C-alpha positions as a Python dict, from the first residue, in 0.01 Angstrom:
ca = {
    (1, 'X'): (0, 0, 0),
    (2, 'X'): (122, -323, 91),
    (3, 'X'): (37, -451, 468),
    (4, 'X'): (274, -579, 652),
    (5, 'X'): (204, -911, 652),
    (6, 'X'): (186, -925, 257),
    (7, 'X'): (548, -758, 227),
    (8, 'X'): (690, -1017, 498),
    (9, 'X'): (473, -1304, 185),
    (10, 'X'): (665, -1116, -112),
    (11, 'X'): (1030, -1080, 100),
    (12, 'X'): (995, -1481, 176),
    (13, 'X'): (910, -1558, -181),
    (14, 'X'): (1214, -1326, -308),
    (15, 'X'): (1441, -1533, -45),
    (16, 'X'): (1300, -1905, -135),
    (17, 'X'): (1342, -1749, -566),
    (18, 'X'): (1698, -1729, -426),
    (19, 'X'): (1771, -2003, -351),
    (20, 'X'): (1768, -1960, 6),
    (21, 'X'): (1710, -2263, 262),
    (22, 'X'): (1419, -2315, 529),
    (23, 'X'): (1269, -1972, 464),
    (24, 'X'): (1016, -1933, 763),
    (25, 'X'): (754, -1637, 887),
    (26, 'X'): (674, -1621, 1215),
    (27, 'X'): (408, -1359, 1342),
    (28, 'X'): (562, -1147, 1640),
    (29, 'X'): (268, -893, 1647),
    (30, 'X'): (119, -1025, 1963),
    (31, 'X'): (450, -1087, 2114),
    (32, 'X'): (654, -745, 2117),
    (33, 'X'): (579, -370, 2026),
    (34, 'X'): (858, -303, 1729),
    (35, 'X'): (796, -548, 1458),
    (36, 'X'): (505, -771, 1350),
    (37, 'X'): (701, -1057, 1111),
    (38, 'X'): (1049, -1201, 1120),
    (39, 'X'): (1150, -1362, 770),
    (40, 'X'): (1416, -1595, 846),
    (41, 'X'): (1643, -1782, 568),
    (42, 'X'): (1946, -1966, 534),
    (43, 'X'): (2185, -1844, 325),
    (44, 'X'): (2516, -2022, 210),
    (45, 'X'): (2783, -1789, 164),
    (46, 'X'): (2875, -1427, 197),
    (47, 'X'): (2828, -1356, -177),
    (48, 'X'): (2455, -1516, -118),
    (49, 'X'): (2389, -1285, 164),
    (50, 'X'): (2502, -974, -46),
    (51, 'X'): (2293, -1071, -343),
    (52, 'X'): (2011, -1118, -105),
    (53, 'X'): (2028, -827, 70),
    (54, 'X'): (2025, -587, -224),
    (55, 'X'): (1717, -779, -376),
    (56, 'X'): (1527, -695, -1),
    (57, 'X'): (1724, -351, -73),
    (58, 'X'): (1532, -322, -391),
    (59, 'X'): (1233, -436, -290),
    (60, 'X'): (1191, -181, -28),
    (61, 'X'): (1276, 74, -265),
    (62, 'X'): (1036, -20, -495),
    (63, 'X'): (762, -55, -241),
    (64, 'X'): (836, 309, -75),
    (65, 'X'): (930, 135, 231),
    (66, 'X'): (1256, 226, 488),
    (67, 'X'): (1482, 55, 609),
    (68, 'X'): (1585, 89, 972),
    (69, 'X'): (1905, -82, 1058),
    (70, 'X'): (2107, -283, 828),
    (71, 'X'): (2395, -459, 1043),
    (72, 'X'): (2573, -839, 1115),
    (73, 'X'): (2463, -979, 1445),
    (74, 'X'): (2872, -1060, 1512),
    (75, 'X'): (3146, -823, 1432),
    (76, 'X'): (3368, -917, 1147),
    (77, 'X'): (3102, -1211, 1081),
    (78, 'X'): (2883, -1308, 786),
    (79, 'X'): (2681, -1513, 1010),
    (80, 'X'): (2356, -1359, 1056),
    (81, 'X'): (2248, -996, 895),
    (82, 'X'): (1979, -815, 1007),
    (83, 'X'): (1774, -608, 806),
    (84, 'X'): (1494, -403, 1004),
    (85, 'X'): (1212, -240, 795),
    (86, 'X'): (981, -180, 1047),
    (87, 'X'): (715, -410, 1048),
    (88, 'X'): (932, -647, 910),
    (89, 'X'): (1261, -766, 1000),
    (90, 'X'): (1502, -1001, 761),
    (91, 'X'): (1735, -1252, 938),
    (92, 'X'): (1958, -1437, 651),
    (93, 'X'): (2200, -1617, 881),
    (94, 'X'): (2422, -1916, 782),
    (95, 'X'): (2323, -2272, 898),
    (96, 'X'): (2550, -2267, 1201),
    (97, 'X'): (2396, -1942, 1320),
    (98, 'X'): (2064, -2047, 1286),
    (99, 'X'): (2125, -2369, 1469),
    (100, 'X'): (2315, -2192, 1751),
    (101, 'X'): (2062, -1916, 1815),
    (102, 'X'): (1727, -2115, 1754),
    (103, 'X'): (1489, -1775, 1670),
    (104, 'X'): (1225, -1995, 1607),
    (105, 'X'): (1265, -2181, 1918),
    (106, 'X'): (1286, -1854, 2103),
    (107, 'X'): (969, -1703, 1928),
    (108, 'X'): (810, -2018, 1965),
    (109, 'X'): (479, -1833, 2058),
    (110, 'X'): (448, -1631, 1728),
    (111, 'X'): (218, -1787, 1465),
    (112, 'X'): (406, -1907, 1138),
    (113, 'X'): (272, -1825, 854),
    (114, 'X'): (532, -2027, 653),
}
């Protein structure tokens, strides 16, 4: 078994594969109790997004892993999904979103790892 620090490695790689932009990992461990990595990516379009989610969907599946939550950060927006899987949790938002909300600005304490 994977830990979690390797899946967050092999869910960036799948993203930056992708074609997704800026694809960061920042180490949260320290910093909270209910997740160790955020993956964070760019992603370009709604159709991206989809396509990106259902390889992380896959991946998961393949790795016996669960995922927690699956839900957009705005209602009736594509702007920033969420997927929680525990130790690791996806953000794929769109460039305006990640601008606007700054995660790595916020987690500015965590340790990247990429």
């Amino acid at each position: 078994m994977k830990t979690a620090e390797e899946n967050a490695l092999a869910l960036a790689q799948i993203l930056e594969d992708s074609k997704a932009d800026d694809v960061c990992i920042i180490d949260v461990s320290e910093l909270n109790s209910w997740t160790d990595f955020f993956v964070i990516a760019t992603v370009h379009s709604t159709a991206h997004t989809q396509g990106l989610a259902k390889q992380i969907k896959d991946y998961v599946k393949e790795n016996e892993m669960e995922i927690h939550l699956t839900h957009n950060k705005a209602p009736g927006g594509d702007d920033w999904n969420l997927i929680d899987i525990g130790p690791v949790v996806v953000h794929l938002m769109s460039q305006d979103a990640r601008e606007f909300y700054e995660l790595e600005k916020l987690w500015h304490n965590g340790k990247r790892l990429k």
